[in-house]
Short mmCIF file of C-alpha atoms and ligand atoms in Angstrom, two decimals:
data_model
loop_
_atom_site.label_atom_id
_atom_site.label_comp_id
_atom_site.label_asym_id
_atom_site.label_seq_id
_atom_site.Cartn_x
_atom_site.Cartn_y
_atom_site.Cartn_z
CA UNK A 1 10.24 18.45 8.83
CA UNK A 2 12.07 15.68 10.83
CA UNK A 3 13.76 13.10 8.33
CA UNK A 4 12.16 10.18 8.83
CA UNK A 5 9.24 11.72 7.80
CA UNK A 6 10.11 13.00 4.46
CA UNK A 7 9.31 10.88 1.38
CA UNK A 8 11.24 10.42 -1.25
CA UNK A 9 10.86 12.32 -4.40
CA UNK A 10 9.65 9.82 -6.53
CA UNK A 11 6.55 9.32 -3.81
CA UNK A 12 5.87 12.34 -3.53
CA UNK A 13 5.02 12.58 -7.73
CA UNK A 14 3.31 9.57 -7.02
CA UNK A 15 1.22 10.88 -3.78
CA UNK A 16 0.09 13.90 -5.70
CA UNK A 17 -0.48 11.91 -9.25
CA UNK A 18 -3.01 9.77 -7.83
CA UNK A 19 -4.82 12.59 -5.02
CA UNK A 20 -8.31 12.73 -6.81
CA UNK A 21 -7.87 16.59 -6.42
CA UNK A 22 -5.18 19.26 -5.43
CA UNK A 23 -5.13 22.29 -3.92
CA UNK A 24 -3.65 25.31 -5.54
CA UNK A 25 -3.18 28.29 -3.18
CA UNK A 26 -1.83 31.37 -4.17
CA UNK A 27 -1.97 35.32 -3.41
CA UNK A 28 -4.21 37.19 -6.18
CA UNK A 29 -3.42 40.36 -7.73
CA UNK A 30 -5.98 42.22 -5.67
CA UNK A 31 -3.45 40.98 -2.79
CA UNK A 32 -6.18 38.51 -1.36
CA UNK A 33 -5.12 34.88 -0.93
CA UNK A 34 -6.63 32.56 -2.67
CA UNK A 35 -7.18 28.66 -2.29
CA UNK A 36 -9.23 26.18 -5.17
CA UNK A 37 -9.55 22.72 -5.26
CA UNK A 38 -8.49 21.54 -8.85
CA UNK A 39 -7.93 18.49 -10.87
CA UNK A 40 -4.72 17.96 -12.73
CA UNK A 41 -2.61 16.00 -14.26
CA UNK A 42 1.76 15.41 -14.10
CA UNK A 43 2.94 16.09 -17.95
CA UNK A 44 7.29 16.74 -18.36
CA UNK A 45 7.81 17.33 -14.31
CA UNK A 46 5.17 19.43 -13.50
CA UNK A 47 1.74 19.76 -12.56
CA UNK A 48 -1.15 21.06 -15.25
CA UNK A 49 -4.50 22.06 -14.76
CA UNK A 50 -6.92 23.96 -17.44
CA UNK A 51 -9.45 26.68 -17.15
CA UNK A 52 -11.07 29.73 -18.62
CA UNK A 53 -9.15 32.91 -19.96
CA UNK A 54 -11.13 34.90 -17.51
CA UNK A 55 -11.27 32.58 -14.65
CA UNK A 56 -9.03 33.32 -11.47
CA UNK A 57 -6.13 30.65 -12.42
CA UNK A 58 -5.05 32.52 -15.34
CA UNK A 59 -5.13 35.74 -12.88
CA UNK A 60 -2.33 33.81 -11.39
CA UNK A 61 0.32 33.21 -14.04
CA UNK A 62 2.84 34.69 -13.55
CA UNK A 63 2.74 34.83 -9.43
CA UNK A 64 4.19 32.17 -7.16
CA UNK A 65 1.91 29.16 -5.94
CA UNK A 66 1.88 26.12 -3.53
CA UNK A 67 0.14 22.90 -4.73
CA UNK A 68 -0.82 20.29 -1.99
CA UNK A 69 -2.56 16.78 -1.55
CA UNK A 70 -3.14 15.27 1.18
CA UNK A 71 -3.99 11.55 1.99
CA UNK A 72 -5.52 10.40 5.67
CA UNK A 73 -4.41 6.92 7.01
CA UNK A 74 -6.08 6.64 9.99
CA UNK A 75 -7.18 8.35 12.74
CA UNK A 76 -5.50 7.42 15.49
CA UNK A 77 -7.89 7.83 19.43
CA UNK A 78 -6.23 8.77 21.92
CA UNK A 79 -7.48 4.49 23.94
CA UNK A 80 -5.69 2.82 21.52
CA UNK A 81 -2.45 3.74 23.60
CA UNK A 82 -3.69 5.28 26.83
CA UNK A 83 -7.12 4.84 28.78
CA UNK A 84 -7.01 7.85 30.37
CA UNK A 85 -4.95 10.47 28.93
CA UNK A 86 -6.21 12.50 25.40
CA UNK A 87 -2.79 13.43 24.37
CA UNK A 88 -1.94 10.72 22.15
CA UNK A 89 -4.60 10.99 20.15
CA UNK A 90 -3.17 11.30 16.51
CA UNK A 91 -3.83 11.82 12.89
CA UNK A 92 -1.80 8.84 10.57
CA UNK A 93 -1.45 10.88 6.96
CA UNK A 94 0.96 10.92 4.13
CA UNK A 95 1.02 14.54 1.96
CA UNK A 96 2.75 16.64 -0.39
CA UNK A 97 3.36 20.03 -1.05
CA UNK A 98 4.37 21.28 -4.62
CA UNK A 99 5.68 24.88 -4.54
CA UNK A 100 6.91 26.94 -7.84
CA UNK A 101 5.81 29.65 -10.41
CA UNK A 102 2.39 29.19 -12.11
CA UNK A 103 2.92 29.55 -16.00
CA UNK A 104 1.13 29.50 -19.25
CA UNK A 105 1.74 26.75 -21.56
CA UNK A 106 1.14 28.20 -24.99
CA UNK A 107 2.24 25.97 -27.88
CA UNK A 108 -0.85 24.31 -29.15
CA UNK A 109 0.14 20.26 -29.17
CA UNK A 110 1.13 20.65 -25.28
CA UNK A 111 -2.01 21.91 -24.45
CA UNK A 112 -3.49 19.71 -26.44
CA UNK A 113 -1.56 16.78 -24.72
CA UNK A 114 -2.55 17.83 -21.31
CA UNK A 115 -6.14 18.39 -22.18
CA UNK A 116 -5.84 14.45 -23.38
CA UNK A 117 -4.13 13.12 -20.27
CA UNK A 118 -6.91 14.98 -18.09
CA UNK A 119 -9.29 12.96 -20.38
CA UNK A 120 -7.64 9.84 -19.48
CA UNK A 121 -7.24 10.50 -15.69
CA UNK A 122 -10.85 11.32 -15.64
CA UNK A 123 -12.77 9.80 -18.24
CA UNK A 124 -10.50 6.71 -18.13
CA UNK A 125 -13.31 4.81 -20.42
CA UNK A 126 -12.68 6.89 -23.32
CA UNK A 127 -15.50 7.50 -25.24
CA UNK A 128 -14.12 10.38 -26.81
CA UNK A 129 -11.53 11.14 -29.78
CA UNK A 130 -8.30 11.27 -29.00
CA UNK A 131 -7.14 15.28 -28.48
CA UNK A 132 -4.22 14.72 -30.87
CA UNK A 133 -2.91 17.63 -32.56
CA UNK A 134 -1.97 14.92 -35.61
CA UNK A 135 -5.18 13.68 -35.44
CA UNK A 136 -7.24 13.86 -39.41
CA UNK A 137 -10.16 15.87 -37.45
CA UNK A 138 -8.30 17.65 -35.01
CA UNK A 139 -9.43 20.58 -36.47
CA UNK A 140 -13.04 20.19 -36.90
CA UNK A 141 -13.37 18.54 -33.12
CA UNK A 142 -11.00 20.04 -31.07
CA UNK A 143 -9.02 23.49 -32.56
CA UNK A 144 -10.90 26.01 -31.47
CA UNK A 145 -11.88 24.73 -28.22
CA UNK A 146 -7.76 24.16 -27.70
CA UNK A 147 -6.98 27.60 -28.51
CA UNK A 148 -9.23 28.91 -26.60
CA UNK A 149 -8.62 26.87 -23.27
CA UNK A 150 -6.27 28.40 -21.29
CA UNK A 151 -3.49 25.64 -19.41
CA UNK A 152 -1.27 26.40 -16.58
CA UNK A 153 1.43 24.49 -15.12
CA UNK A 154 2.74 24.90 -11.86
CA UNK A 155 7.02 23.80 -12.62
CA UNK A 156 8.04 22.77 -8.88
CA UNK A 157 10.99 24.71 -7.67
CA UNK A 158 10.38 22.39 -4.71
CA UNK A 159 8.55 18.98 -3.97
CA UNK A 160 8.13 17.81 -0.57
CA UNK A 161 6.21 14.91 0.76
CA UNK A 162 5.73 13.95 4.65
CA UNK A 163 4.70 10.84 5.40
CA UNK A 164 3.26 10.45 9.15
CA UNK A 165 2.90 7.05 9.76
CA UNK A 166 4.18 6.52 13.51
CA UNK A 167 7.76 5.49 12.33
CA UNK A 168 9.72 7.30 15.08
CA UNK A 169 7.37 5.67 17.51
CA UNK A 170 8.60 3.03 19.46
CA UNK A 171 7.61 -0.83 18.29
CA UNK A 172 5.70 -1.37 21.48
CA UNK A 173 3.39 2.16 20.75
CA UNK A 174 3.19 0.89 17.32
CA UNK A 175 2.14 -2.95 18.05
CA UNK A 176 -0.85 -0.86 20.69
CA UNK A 177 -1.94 0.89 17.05
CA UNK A 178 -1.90 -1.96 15.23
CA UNK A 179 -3.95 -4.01 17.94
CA UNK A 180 -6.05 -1.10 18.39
CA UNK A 181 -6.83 -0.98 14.72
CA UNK A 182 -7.91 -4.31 14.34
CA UNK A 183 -10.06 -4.53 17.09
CA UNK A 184 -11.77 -1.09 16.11
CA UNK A 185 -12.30 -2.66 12.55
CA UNK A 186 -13.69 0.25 10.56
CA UNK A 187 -13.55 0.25 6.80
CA UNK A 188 -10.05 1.49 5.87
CA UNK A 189 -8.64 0.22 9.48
CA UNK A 190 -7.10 -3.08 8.06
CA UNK A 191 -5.47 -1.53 4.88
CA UNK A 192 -3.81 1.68 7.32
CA UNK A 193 -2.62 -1.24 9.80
CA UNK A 194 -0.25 -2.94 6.45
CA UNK A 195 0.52 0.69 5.71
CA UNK A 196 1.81 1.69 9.05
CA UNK A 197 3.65 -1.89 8.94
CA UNK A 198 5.01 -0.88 6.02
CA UNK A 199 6.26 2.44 6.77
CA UNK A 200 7.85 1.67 10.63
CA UNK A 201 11.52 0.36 10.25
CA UNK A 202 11.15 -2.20 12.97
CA UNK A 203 7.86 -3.62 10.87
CA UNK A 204 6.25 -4.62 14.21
CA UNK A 205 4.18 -8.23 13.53
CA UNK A 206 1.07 -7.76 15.86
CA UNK A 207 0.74 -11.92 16.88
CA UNK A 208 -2.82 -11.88 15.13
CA UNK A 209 -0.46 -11.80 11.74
CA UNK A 210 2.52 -14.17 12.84
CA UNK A 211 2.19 -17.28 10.65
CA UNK A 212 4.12 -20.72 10.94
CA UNK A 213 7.31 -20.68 10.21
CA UNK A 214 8.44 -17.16 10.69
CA UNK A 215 6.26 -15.87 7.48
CA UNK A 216 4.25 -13.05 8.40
CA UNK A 217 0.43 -12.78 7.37
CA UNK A 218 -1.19 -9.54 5.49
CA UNK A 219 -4.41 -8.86 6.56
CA UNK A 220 -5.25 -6.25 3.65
CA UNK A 221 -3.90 -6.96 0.40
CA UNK A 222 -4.65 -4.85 -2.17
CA UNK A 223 -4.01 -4.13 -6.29
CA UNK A 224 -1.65 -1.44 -5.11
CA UNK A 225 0.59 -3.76 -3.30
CA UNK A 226 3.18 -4.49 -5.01
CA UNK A 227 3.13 -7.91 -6.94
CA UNK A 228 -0.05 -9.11 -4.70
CA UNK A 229 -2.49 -9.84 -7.63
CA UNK A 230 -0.36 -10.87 -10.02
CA UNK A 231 0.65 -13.72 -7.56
CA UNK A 232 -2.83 -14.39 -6.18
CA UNK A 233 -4.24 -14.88 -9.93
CA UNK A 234 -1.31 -17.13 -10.25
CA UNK A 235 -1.76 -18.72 -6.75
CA UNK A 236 -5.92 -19.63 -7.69
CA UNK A 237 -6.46 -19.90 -11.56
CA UNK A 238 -4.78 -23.20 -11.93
CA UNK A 239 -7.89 -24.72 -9.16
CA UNK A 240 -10.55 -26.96 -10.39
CA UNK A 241 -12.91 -23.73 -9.58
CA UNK A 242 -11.53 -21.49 -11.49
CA UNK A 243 -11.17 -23.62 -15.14
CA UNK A 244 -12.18 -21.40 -17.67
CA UNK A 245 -12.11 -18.59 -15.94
CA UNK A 246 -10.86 -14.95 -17.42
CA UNK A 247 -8.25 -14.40 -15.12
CA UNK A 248 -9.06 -10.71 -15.23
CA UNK A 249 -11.71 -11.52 -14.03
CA UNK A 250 -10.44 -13.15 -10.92
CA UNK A 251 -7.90 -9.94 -10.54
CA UNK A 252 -11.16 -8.26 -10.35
CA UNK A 253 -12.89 -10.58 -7.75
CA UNK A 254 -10.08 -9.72 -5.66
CA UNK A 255 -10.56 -6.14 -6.20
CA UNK A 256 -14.30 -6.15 -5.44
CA UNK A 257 -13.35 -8.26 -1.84
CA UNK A 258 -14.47 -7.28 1.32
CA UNK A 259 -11.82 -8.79 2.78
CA UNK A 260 -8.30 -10.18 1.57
CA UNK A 261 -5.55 -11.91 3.01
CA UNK A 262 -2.54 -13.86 2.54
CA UNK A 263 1.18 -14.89 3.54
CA UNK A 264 4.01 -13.64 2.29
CA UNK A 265 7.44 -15.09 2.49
CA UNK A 266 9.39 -11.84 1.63
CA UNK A 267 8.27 -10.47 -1.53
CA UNK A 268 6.33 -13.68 -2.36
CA UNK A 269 3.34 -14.19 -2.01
CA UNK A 270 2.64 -18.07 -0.77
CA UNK A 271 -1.30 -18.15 0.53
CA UNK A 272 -4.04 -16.29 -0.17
CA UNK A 273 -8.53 -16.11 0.40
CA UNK A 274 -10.58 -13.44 -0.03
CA UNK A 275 -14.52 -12.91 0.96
CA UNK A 276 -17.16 -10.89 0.15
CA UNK A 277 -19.29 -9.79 3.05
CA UNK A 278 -22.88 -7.74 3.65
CA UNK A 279 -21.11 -6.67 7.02
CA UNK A 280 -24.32 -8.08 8.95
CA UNK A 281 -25.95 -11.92 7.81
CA UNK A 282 -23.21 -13.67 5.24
CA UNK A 283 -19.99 -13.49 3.98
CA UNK A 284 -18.68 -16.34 1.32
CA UNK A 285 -15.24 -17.16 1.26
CA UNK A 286 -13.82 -17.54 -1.85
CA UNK A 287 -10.30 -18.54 -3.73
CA UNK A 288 -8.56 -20.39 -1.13
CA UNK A 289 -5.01 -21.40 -1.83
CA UNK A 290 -1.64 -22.02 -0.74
CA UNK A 291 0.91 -22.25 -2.62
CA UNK A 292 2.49 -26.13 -3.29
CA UNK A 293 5.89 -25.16 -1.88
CA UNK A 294 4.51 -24.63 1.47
CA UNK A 295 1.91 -26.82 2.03
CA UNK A 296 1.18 -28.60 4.85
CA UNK A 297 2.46 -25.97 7.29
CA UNK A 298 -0.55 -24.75 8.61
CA UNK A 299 -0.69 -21.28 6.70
CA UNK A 300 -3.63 -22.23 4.89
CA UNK A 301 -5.42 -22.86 8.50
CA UNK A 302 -3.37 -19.61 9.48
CA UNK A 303 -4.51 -17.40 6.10
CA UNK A 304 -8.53 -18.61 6.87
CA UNK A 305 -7.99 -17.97 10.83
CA UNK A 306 -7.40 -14.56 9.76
CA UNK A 307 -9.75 -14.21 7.09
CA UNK A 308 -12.78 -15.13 9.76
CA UNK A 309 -11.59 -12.79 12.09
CA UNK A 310 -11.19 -9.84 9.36
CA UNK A 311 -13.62 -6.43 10.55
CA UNK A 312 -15.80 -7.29 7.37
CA UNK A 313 -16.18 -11.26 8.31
CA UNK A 314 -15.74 -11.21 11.67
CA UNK A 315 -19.12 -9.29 11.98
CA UNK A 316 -21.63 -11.37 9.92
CA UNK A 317 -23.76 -14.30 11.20
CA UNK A 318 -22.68 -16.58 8.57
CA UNK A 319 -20.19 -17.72 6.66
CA UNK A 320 -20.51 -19.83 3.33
CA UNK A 321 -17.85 -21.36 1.04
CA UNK A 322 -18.23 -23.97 -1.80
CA UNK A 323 -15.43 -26.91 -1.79
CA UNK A 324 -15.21 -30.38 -3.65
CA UNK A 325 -13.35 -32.31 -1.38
CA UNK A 326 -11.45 -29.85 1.58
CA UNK A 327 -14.22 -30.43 3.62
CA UNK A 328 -12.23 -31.67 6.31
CA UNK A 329 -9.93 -28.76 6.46
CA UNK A 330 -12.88 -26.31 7.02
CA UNK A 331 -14.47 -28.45 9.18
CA UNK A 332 -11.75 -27.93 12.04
CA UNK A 333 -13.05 -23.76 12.37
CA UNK A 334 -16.75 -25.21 12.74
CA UNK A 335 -17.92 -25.44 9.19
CA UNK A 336 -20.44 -27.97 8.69
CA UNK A 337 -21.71 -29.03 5.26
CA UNK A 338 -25.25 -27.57 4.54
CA UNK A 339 -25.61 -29.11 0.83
CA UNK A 340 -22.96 -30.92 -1.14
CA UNK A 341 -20.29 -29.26 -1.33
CA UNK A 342 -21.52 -25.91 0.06
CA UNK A 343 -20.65 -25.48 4.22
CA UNK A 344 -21.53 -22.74 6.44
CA UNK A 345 -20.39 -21.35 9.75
CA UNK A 346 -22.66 -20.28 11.85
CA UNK A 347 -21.87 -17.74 14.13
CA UNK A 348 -24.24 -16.13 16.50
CA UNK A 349 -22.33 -14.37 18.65
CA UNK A 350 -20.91 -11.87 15.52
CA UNK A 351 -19.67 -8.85 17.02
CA UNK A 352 -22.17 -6.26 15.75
CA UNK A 353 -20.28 -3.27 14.98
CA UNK A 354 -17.19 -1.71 15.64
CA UNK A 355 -17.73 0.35 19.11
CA UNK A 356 -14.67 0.75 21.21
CA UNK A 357 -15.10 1.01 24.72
CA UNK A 358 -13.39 4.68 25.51
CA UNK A 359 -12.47 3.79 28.75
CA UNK A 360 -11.26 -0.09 28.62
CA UNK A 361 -8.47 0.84 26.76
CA UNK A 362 -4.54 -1.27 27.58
CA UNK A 363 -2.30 -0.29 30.35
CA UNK A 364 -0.81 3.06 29.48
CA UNK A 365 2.24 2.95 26.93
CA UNK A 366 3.20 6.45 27.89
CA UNK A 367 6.79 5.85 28.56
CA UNK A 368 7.31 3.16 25.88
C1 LIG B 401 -6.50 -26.54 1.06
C2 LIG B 401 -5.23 -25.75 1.29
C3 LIG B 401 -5.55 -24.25 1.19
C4 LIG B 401 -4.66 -26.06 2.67
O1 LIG B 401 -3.52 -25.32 2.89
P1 LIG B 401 -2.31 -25.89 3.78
O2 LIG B 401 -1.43 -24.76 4.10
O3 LIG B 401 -1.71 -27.04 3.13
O4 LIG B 401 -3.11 -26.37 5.05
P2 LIG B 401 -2.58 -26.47 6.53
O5 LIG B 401 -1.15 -26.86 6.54
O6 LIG B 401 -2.94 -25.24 7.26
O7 LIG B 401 -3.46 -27.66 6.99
C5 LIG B 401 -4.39 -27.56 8.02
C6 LIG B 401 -5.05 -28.91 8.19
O8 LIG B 401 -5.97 -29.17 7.14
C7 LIG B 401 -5.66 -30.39 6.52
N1 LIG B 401 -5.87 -30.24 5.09
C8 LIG B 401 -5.18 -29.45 4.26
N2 LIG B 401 -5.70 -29.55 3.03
C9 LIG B 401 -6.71 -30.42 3.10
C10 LIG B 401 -7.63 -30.92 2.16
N3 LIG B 401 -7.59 -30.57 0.87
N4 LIG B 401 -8.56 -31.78 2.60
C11 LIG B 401 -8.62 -32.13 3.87
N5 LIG B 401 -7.78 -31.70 4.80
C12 LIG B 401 -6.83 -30.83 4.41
C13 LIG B 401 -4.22 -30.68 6.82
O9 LIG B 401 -3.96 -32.05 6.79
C14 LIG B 401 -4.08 -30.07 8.18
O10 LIG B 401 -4.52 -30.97 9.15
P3 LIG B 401 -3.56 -31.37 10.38
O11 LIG B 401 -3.23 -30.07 11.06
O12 LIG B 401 -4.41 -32.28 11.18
O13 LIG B 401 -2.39 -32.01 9.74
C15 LIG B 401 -4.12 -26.13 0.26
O14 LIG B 401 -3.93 -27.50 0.30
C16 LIG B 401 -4.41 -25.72 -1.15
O15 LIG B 401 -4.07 -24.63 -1.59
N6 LIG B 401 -5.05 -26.60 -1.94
C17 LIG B 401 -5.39 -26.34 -3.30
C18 LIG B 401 -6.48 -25.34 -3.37
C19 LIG B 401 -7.70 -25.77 -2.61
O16 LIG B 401 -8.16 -26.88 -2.71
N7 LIG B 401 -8.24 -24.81 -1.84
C20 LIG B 401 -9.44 -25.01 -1.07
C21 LIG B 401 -10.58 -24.92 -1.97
S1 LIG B 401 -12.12 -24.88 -1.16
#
């Protein structure tokens, strides 16, 4: 694998903790190869799953096995980069491969420890009591099903993880994706455009995301990046429309958006709006707000510019928000006040969905 593809360890744990499933492939004893899709769970560097004393895992302890997860990015078409030419069509993925002995774990309080963290990976409402081999009614609940489970671990003699995200391509190929992306719009699209960003060392800014100043704009934040809700509870739950409000619940809201964007100034993050969108007839904008330091710059015009022409907002017919007295600032994208305090932005022309032309694509980037 070429360098600048490989992951870092700690990535990889992290690629194949959080893969909903893995695949375990092996060679049986009857010399057939063999391939299931498992769930598991990381426990003292390596990776456990359970099953039956009869089943075909436990015909495998003992023999040597490859574990892999894989997770797609994007699709990449071939138009995005060249109208006429198929060859750069490309799959955008990041995956892992886990290779190393599978082995029985017999003492009694690991088992039981790995049967509890599948619980919490899986069941992660609880609901159940706790498979703790200390536990006053261990015995009664959980002994004999315990003994008679049988655990595996697969201890990695190796961990590799590739990540495929364009970053020996050259910025100009890159910027072509990015465009491409945005334009195509489909769910996923905007998050895999901040994740190719993310991953390319010359972070090519696309100039839908440049924002005054220098600052760049994200056009998919998410819980996952790093500090982003933290900041954007901390950004909105000081406003006058969000006194009294739980803010996990407003962590949530921003997890339940269709669509959420913002501007960071390195690791900070200084603006922020999210909206929640049918995709067709309305989307409402919601939680607004830049922070104080950097007011007045035109990022919150830049952060809202963006939001309307997100894939999920972009689409819809109209747009609502609800503000006391920034009427003025919404006014200037063609927001007109429909009640008091409640404006909407009518928009027939809505592109309806997100067809590409296959033949319109840019001029060629083959040699770039
Ligand atoms: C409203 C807010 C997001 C604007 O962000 P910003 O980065 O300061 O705005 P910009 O610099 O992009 O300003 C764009 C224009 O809107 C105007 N504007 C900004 N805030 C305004 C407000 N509250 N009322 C009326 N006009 C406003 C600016 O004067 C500017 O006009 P100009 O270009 O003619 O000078 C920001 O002031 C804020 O976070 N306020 C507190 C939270 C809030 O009220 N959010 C909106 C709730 S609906």
């Amino acid at each position: 694998m070429k360098s600048h593809h490989r992951m870092l360890e700690a990535e990889a744990w992290a690629l194949l903790g959080r893969a909903p499933a893995v695949t375990l492939s092996s060679v049986a004893p009857d010399g057939l190869p063999i391939a299931r899709a498992l769930h598991g769970v990381i426990e003292g560097g390596a990776l456990l799953f359970h099953g039956g004393p009869k089943g075909e895992k436990s015909s495998l302890i003992g023999r040597e096995a490859v574990v892999t997860a894989h997770e797609l990015v994007a699709e990449i078409p071939s138009y995005f980069v060249d109208p006429q030419r198929a060859c750069p069509a490309t799959t955008l993925y990041e995956s892992v491969e886990l290779r190393g002995p599978v082995e029985r774990v017999e003492e009694p309080a690991r088992k039981a420890r790995a049967l509890q963290a599948l619980m919490e990976r899986y069941q992660r409402e609880g609901g159940h009591a706790p498979i703790d081999i200390d536990a006053p009614d261990y015995d009664r609940l959980y002994r004999k099903a315990v003994d008679g489970v049988v655990i595996t671990r697969v201890r990695p003699r190796s961990i590799v993880g590739k990540r495929k995200l364009g970053q020996e391509r050259p910025a100009a190929r890159i910027l072509a994706i990015l465009e491409g992306l945005w334009r195509r719009g489909r769910s996923g699209d905007a998050r895999a455009l901040e994740r190719i960003r993310d991953a390319h060392p010359e972070r090519p800014t696309p100039a839908f995301l440049r924002a005054p100043g220098g600052l760049e704009l994200r056009c998919a934040l998410a819980a996952d990046d790093p500090g982003a809700l933290a900041q954007a509870v901390a950004l909105v739950e000081g406003q006058y429309w969000n006194v009294g409000v739980d803010p996990r619940r407003i962590a949530d809201a921003h997890r339940g958006a269709s669509a959420w964007v913002g501007v960071r100034d390195g690791a900070r993050l200084v603006a922020t709006a999210r909206a929640v969108s049918d995709g067709g007839k309305h989307a409402w904008v919601y939680d607004v707000a830049v922070d104080p330091e950097y007011r007045a710059r035109g990022l919150g015009a830049a952060t809202l510019r963006l939001l309307l022409a997100h894939p999920a907002v972009r689409t819809v017919s109209a747009v609502h928000l609800k503000t006391r007295d920034a009427q003025r600032f919404y006014a200037r994208f063609g927001f007109v006040e429909v009640a008091p305090q409640v404006m909407s932005l009518r928009r027939d022309d809505a592109r309806g969905g997100p067809a590409e032309p296959a033949v319109a694509g840019p001029r060629s980037l083959e040699r770039v």
